[in-house]
GROMACS .gro file of C-alpha atoms in nm:
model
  383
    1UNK     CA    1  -1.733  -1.471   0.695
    2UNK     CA    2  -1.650  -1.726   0.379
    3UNK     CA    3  -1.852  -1.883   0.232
    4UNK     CA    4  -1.864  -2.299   0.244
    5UNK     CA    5  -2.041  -2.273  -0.168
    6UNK     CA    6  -1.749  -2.429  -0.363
    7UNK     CA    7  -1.652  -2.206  -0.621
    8UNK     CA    8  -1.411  -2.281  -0.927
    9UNK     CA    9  -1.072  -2.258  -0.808
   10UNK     CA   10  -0.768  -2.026  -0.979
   11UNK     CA   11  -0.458  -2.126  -1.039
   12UNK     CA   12  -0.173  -1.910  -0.879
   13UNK     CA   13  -0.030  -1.874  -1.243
   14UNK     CA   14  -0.419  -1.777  -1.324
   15UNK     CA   15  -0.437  -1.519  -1.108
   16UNK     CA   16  -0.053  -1.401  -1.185
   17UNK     CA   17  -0.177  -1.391  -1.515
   18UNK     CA   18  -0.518  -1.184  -1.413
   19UNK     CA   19  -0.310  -0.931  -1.201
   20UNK     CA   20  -0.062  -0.858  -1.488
   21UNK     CA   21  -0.336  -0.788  -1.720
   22UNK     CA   22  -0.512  -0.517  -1.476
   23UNK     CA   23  -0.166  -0.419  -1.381
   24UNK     CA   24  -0.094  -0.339  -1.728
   25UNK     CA   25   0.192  -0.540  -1.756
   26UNK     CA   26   0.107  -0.833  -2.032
   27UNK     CA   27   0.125  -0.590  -2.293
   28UNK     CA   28   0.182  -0.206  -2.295
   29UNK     CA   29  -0.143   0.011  -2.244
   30UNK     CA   30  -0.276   0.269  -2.527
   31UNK     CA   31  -0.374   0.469  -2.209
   32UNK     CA   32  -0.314   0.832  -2.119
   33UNK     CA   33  -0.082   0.917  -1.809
   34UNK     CA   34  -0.390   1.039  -1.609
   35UNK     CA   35  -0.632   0.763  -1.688
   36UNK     CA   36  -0.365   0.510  -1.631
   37UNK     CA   37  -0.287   0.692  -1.307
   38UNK     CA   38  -0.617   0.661  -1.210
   39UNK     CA   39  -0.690   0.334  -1.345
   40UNK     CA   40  -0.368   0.194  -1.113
   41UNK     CA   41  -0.535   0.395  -0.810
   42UNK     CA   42  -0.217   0.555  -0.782
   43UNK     CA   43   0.165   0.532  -0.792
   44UNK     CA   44   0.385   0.467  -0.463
   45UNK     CA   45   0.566   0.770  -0.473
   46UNK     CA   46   0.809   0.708  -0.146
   47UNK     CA   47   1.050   0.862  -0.395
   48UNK     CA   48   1.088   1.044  -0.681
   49UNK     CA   49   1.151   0.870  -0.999
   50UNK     CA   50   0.922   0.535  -0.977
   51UNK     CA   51   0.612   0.675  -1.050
   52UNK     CA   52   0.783   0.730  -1.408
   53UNK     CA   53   0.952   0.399  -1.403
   54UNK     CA   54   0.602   0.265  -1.321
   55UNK     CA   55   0.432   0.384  -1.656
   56UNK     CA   56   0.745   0.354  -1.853
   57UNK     CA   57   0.691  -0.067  -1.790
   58UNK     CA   58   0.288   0.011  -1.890
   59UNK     CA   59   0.254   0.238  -2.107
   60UNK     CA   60   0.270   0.246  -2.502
   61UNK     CA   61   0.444   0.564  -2.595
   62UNK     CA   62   0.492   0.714  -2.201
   63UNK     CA   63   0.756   0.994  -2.236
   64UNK     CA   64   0.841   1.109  -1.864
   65UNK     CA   65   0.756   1.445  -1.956
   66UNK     CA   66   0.335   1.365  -1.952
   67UNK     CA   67   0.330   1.256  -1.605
   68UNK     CA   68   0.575   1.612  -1.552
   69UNK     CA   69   0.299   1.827  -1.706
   70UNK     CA   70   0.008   1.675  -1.546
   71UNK     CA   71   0.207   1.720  -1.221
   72UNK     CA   72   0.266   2.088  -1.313
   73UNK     CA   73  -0.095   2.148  -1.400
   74UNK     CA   74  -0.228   2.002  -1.085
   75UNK     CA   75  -0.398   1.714  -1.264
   76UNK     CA   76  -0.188   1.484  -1.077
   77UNK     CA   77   0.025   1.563  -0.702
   78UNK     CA   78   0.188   1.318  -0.461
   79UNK     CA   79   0.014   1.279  -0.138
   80UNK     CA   80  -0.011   1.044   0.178
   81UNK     CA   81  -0.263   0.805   0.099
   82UNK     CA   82  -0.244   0.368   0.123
   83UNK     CA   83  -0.058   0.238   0.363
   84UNK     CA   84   0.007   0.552   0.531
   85UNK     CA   85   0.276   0.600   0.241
   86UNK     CA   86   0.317   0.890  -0.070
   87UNK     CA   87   0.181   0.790  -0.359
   88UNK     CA   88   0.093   1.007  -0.711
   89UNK     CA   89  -0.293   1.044  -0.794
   90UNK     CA   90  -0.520   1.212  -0.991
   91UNK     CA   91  -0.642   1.510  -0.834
   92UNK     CA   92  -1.038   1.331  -0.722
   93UNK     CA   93  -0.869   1.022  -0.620
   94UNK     CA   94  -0.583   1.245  -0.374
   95UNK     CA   95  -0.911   1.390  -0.227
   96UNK     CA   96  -1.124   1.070  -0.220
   97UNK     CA   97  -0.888   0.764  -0.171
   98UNK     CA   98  -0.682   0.989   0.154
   99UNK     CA   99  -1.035   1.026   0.321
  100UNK     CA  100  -1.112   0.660   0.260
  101UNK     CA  101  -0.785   0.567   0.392
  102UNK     CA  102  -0.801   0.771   0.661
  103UNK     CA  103  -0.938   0.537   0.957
  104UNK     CA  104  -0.684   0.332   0.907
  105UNK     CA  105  -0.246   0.359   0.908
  106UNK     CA  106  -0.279   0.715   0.876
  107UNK     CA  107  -0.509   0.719   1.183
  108UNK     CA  108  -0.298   0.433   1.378
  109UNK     CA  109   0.029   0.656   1.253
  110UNK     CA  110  -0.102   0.943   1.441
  111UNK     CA  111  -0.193   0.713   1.713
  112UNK     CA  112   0.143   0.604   1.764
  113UNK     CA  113   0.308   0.951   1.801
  114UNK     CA  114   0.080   0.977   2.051
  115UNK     CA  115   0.158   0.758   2.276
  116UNK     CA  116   0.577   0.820   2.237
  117UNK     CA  117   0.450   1.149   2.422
  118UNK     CA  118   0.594   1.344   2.186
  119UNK     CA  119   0.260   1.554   2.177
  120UNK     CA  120   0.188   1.597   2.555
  121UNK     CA  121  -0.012   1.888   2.606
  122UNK     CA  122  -0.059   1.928   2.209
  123UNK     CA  123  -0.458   2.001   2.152
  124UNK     CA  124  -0.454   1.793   1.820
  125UNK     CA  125  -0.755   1.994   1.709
  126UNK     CA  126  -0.574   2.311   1.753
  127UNK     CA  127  -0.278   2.138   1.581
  128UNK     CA  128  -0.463   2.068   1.280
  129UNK     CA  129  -0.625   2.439   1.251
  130UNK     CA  130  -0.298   2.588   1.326
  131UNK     CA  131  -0.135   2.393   1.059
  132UNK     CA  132  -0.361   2.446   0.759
  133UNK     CA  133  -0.356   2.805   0.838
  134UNK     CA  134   0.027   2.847   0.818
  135UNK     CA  135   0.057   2.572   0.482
  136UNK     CA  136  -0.282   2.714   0.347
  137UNK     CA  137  -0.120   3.077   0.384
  138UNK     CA  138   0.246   3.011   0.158
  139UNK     CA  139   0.363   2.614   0.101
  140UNK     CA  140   0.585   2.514   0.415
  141UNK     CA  141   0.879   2.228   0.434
  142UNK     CA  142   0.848   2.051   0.756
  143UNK     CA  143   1.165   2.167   0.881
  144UNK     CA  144   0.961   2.524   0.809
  145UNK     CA  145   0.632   2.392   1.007
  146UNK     CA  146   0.757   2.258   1.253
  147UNK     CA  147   0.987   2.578   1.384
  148UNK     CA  148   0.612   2.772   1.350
  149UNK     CA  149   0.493   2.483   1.570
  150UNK     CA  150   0.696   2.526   1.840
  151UNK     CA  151   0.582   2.833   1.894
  152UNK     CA  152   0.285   2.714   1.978
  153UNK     CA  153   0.428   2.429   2.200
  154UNK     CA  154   0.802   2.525   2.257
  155UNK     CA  155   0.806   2.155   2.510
  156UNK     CA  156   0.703   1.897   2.202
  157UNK     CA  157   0.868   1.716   2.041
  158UNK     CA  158   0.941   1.887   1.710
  159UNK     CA  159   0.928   1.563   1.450
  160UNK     CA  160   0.608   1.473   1.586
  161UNK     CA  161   0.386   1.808   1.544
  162UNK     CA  162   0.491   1.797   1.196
  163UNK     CA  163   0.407   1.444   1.099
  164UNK     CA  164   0.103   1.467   1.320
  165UNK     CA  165  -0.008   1.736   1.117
  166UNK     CA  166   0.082   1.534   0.751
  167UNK     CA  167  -0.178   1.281   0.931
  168UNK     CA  168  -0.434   1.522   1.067
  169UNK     CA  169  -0.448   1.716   0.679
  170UNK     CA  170  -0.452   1.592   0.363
  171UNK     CA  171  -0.122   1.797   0.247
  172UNK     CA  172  -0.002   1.737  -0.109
  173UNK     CA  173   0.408   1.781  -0.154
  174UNK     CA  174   0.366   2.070  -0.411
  175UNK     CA  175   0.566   2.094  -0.689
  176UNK     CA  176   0.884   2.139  -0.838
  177UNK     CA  177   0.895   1.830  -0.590
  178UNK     CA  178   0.842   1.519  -0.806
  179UNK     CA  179   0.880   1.702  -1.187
  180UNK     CA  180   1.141   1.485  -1.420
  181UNK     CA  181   1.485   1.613  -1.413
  182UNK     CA  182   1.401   1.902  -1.146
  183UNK     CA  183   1.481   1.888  -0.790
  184UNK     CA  184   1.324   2.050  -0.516
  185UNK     CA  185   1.256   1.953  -0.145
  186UNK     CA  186   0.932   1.841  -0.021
  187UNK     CA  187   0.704   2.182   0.061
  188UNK     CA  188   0.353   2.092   0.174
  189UNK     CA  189  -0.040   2.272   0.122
  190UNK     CA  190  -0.358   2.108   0.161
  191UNK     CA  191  -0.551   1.978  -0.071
  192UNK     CA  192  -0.802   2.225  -0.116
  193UNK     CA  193  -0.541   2.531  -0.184
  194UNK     CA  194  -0.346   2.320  -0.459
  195UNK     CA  195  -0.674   2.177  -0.623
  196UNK     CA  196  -0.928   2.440  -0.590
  197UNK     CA  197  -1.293   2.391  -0.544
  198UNK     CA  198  -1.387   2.237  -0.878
  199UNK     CA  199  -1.221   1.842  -0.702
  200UNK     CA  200  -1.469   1.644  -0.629
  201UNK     CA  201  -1.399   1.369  -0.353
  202UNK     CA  202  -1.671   1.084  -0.440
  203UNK     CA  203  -1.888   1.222  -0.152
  204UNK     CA  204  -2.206   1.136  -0.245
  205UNK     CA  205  -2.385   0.817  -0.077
  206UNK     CA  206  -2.155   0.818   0.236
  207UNK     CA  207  -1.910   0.629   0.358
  208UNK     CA  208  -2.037   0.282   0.261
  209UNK     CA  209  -2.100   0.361  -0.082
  210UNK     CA  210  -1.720   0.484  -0.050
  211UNK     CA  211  -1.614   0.129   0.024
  212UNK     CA  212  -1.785   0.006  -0.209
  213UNK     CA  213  -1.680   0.191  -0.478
  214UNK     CA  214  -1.324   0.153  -0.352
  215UNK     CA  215  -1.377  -0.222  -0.371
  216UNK     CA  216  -1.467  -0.248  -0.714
  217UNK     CA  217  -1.185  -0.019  -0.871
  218UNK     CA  218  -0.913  -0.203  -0.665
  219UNK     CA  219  -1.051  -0.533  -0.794
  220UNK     CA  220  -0.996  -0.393  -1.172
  221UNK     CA  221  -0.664  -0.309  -1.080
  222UNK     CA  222  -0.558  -0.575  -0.842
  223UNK     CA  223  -0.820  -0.905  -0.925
  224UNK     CA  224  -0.889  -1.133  -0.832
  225UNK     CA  225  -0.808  -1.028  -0.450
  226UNK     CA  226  -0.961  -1.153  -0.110
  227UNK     CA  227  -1.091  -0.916   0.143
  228UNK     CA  228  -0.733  -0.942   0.317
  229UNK     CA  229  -0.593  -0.856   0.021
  230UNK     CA  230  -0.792  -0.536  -0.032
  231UNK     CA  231  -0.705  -0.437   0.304
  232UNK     CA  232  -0.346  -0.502   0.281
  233UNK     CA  233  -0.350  -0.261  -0.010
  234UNK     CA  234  -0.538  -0.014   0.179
  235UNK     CA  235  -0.460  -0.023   0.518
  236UNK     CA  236  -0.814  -0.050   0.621
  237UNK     CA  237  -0.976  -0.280   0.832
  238UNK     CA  238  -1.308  -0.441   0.852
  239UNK     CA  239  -1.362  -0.473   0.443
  240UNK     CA  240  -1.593  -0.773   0.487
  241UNK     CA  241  -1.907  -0.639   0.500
  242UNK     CA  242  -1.857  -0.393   0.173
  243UNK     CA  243  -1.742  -0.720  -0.034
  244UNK     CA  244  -2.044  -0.889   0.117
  245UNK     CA  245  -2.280  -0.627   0.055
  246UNK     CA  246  -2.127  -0.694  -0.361
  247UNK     CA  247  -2.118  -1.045  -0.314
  248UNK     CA  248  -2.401  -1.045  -0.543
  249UNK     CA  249  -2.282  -0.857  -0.863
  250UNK     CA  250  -1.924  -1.023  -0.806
  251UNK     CA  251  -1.757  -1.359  -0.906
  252UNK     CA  252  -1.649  -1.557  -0.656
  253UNK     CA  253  -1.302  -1.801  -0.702
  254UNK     CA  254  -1.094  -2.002  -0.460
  255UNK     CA  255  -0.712  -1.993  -0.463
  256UNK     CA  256  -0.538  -2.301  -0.439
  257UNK     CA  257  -0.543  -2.287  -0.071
  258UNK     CA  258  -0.903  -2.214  -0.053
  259UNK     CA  259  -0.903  -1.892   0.037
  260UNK     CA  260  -1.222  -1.680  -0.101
  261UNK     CA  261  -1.175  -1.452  -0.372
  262UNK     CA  262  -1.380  -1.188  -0.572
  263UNK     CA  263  -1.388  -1.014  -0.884
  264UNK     CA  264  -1.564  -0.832  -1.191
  265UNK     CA  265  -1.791  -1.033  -1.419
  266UNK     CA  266  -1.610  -0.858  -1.705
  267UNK     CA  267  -1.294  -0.789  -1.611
  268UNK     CA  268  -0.970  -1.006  -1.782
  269UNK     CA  269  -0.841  -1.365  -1.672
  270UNK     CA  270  -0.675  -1.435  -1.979
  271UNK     CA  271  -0.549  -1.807  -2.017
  272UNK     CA  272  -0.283  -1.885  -1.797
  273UNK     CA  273  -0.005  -1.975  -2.093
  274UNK     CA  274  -0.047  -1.628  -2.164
  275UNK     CA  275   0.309  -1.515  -2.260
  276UNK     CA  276   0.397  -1.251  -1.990
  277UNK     CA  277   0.680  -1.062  -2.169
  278UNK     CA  278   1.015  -0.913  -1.903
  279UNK     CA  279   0.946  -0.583  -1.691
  280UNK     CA  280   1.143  -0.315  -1.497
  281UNK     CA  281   0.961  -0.241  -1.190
  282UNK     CA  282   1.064   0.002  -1.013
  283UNK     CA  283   1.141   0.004  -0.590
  284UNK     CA  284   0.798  -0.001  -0.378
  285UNK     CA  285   0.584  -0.053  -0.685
  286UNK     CA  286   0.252  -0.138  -0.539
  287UNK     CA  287   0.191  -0.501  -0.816
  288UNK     CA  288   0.424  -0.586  -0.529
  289UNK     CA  289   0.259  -0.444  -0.189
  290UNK     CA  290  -0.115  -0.484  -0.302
  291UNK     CA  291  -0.218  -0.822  -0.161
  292UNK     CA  292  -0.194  -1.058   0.184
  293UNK     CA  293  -0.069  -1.320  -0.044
  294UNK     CA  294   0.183  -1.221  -0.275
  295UNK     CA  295   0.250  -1.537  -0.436
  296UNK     CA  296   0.094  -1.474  -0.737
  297UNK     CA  297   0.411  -1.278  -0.814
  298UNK     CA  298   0.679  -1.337  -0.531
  299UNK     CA  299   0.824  -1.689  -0.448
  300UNK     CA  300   0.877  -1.713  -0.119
  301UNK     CA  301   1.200  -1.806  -0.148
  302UNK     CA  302   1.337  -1.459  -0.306
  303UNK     CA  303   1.082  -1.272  -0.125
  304UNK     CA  304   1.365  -1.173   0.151
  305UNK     CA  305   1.602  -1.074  -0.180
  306UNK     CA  306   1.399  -0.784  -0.294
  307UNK     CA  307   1.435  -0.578   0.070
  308UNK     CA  308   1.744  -0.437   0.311
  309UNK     CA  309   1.625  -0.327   0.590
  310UNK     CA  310   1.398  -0.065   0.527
  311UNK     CA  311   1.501   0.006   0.182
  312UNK     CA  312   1.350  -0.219  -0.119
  313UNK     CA  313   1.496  -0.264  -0.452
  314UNK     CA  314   1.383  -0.234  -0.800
  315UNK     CA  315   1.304  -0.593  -0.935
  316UNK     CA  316   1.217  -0.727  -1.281
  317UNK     CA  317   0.967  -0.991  -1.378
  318UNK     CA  318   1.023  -1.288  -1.623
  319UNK     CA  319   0.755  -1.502  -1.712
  320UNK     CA  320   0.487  -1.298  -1.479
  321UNK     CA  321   0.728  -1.372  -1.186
  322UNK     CA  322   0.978  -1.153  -0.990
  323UNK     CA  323   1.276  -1.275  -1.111
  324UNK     CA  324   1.596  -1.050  -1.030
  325UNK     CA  325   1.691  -0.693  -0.935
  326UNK     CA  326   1.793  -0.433  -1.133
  327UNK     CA  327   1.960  -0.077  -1.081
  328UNK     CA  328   2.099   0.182  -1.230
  329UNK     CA  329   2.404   0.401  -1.215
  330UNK     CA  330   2.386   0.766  -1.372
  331UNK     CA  331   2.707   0.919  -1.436
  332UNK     CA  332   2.725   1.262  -1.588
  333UNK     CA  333   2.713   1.159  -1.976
  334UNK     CA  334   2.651   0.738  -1.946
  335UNK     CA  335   2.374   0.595  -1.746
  336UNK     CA  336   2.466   0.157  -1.656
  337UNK     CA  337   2.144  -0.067  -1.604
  338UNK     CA  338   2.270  -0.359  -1.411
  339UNK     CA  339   2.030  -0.675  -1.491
  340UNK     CA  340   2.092  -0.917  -1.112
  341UNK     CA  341   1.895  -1.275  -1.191
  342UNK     CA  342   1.863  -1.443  -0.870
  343UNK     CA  343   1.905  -1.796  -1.110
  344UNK     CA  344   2.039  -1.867  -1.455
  345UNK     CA  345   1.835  -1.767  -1.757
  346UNK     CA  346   1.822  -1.890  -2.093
  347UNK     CA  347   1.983  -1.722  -2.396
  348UNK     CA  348   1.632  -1.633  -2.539
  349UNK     CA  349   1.555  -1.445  -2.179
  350UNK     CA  350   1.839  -1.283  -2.138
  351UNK     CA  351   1.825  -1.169  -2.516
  352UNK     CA  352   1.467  -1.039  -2.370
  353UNK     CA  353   1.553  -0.874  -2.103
  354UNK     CA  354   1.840  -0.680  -2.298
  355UNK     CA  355   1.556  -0.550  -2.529
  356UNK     CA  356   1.323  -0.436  -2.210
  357UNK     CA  357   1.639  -0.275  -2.080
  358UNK     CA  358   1.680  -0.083  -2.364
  359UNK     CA  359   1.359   0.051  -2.432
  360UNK     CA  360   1.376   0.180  -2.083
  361UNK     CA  361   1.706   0.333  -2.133
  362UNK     CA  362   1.597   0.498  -2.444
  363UNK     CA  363   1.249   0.613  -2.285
  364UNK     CA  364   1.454   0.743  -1.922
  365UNK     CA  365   1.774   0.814  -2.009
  366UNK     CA  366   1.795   1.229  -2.135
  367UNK     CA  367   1.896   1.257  -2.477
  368UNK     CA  368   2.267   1.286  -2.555
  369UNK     CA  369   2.347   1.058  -2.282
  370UNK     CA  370   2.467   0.727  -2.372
  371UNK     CA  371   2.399   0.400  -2.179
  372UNK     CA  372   2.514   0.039  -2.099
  373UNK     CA  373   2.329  -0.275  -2.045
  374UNK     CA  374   2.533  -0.544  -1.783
  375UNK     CA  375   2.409  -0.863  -1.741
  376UNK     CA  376   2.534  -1.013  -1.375
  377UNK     CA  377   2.540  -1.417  -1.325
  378UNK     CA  378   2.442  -1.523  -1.071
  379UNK     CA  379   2.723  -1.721  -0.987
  380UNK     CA  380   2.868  -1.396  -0.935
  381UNK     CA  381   2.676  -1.207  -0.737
  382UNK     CA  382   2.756  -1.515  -0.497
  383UNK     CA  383   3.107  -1.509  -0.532
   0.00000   0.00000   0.00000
């Protein structure tokens, strides 16, 4: 429950400004890929390219080729994790954050396959045995587990034992799947035959010492943040009673609309006139899925703009705020980034957002390929 206490209140530009900084988006971090990675508790991963796009807006001096190698050497995979969605993590944190997400959308997920009755008659515990013995044995596709599934049970339905089984295991998409200018389709092992035994998964002091832990990185990642806005991040439920049992070694704010929020005695709120130079986001990227209220960062006016159906785009950010879309087109030998501002910008910005564009372009674009920079009115996007 909230407390009545009145507590100093944060502007929404204070706490844009707050999230950019432990986003690593005010100024480019001196960080390596996997401490960044680890750091951001992850990158959404629903495809294959933002995680780079990600660190290529945070990082001072990211090539795409880091995050490659780490993926190659196991330091880092893509796994299901928050919001019953793939994200990139460090090898602990794909062990320890997809157990502590567990209970929740991975858990309803399964829940609701379930009920469809696409598993009637499946023993799930059987299911999951079955299933780490076949990925545990060679890396499967789904396509591949589910035909030795129905083998098992010839009468369910086929989409369903697999994705049951990608909620009942914690199965990592194994590489080439994910690597920088390599294809390859999504093959699947568990955990514990990709990492080894030397991954530790934050075990130790049990599952509320999990939260708890949990709580504290996402607020150096994600503060100043409400207990909704933890579990909006998450997935999880019930959160309350881990930021309560912190309450006394956090700060405690109110948002302009009174809602509670906590965070770390030292962690950044930098002034709010902090300049909050342009950024290429890329689709999914979790500044944008990490909170209940996403106003910090997202008018609600343009909030509708950024999503088609199920299918978000990649946005950019002037002055802290999501400001426009942008997207790319890779031809053979020229790559076009297409800057869409949902209203006018000054000279000086869109002289700004040119020189953003191109430092992506030279960071993502292979060498020997050349590349354009369009700017699109908005006057013509309405036309």
């Amino acid at each position: 429950m909230a407390s009545t206490t009145k507590h100093p209140v944060l502007s929404r530009r204070a706490l844009n400004r707050a999230t950019l900084d432990r986003q690593l988006l005010l100024r480019r971090a001196p960080l390596g890929v996997e401490e960044a990675v680890a750091h951001l508790l992850g990158l959404q991963a629903q495809n294959t390219k933002p995680p780079y796009y990600a660190l290529a807006a945070r990082l001072d001096g990211f090539r795409p080729e880091q995050l490659s190698d780490l993926m190659e050497s196991r330091a880092v995979a893509r796994i299901v994790t928050m919001r019953s969605t793939v994200h990139t993590h460090t090898a602990q944190d794909a062990v320890a954050l997809r157990r502590l997400v567990q209970p929740g959308a991975i858990d309803r997920e399964l829940a609701i396959f379930v009920a469809r009755k696409g598993l009637d008659g499946v023993d799930l515990e059987r299911l999951a045995v079955l299933s780490r013995e076949l990925v545990e044995e060679r890396p499967r596709t789904p396509k591949q587990l589910r035909e030795e599934l129905l083998k098992e049970w010839p009468h369910a339905d086929p989409q369903s034992l697999s994705l049951a089984a990608r909620c009942l295991l914690p199965l990592v998409q194994v590489t080439p799947r994910g690597l920088w200018g390599r294809g390859g389709q999504v093959a699947l092992t568990t955990t514990d035959a990709w990492f080894g035994d030397g991954v530790e998964g934050g075990e130790e002091g049990g599952e509320g010492a999990a939260s708890d832990r949990a709580v504290l990185r996402y607020l150096r990642a994600f503060g100043p943040a409400s207990v909704k806005d933890m579990q909006t991040w998450c997935g999880l439920t019930r959160l309350a009673e881990a930021f309560e049992r912190l309450r006394p070694q956090l700060l405690v704010f109110h948002s302009e609309r009174g809602t509670e929020l906590f965070d770390l005695p030292d962690a950044p709120r930098p002034d709010e006139d902090t300049p909050a130079p342009p950024r290429f986001l890329p689709e999914y990227d979790n500044l944008l899925l990490s909170h209940a209220d996403r106003t910090r960062v997202v008018t609600p006016e343009i909030r509708s703009r950024t999503w088609q159906g199920n299918r978000a785009f990649s946005v950019f950010l002037l002055d802290g705020l999501l400001a426009g879309l942008w997207h790319l087109d890779e031809a053979k030998d020229r790559t076009t980034l297409t800057i869409e501002p949902f209203a006018p910008v000054t000279r000086a910005e869109r002289a700004e957002l040119a020189a953003e564009a191109e430092r992506t372009l030279r960071i993502m674009t292979p060498a020997g390929t050349s590349y354009d920079i369009v700017h699109k009115d908005p006057s013509e996007q309405a036309a």
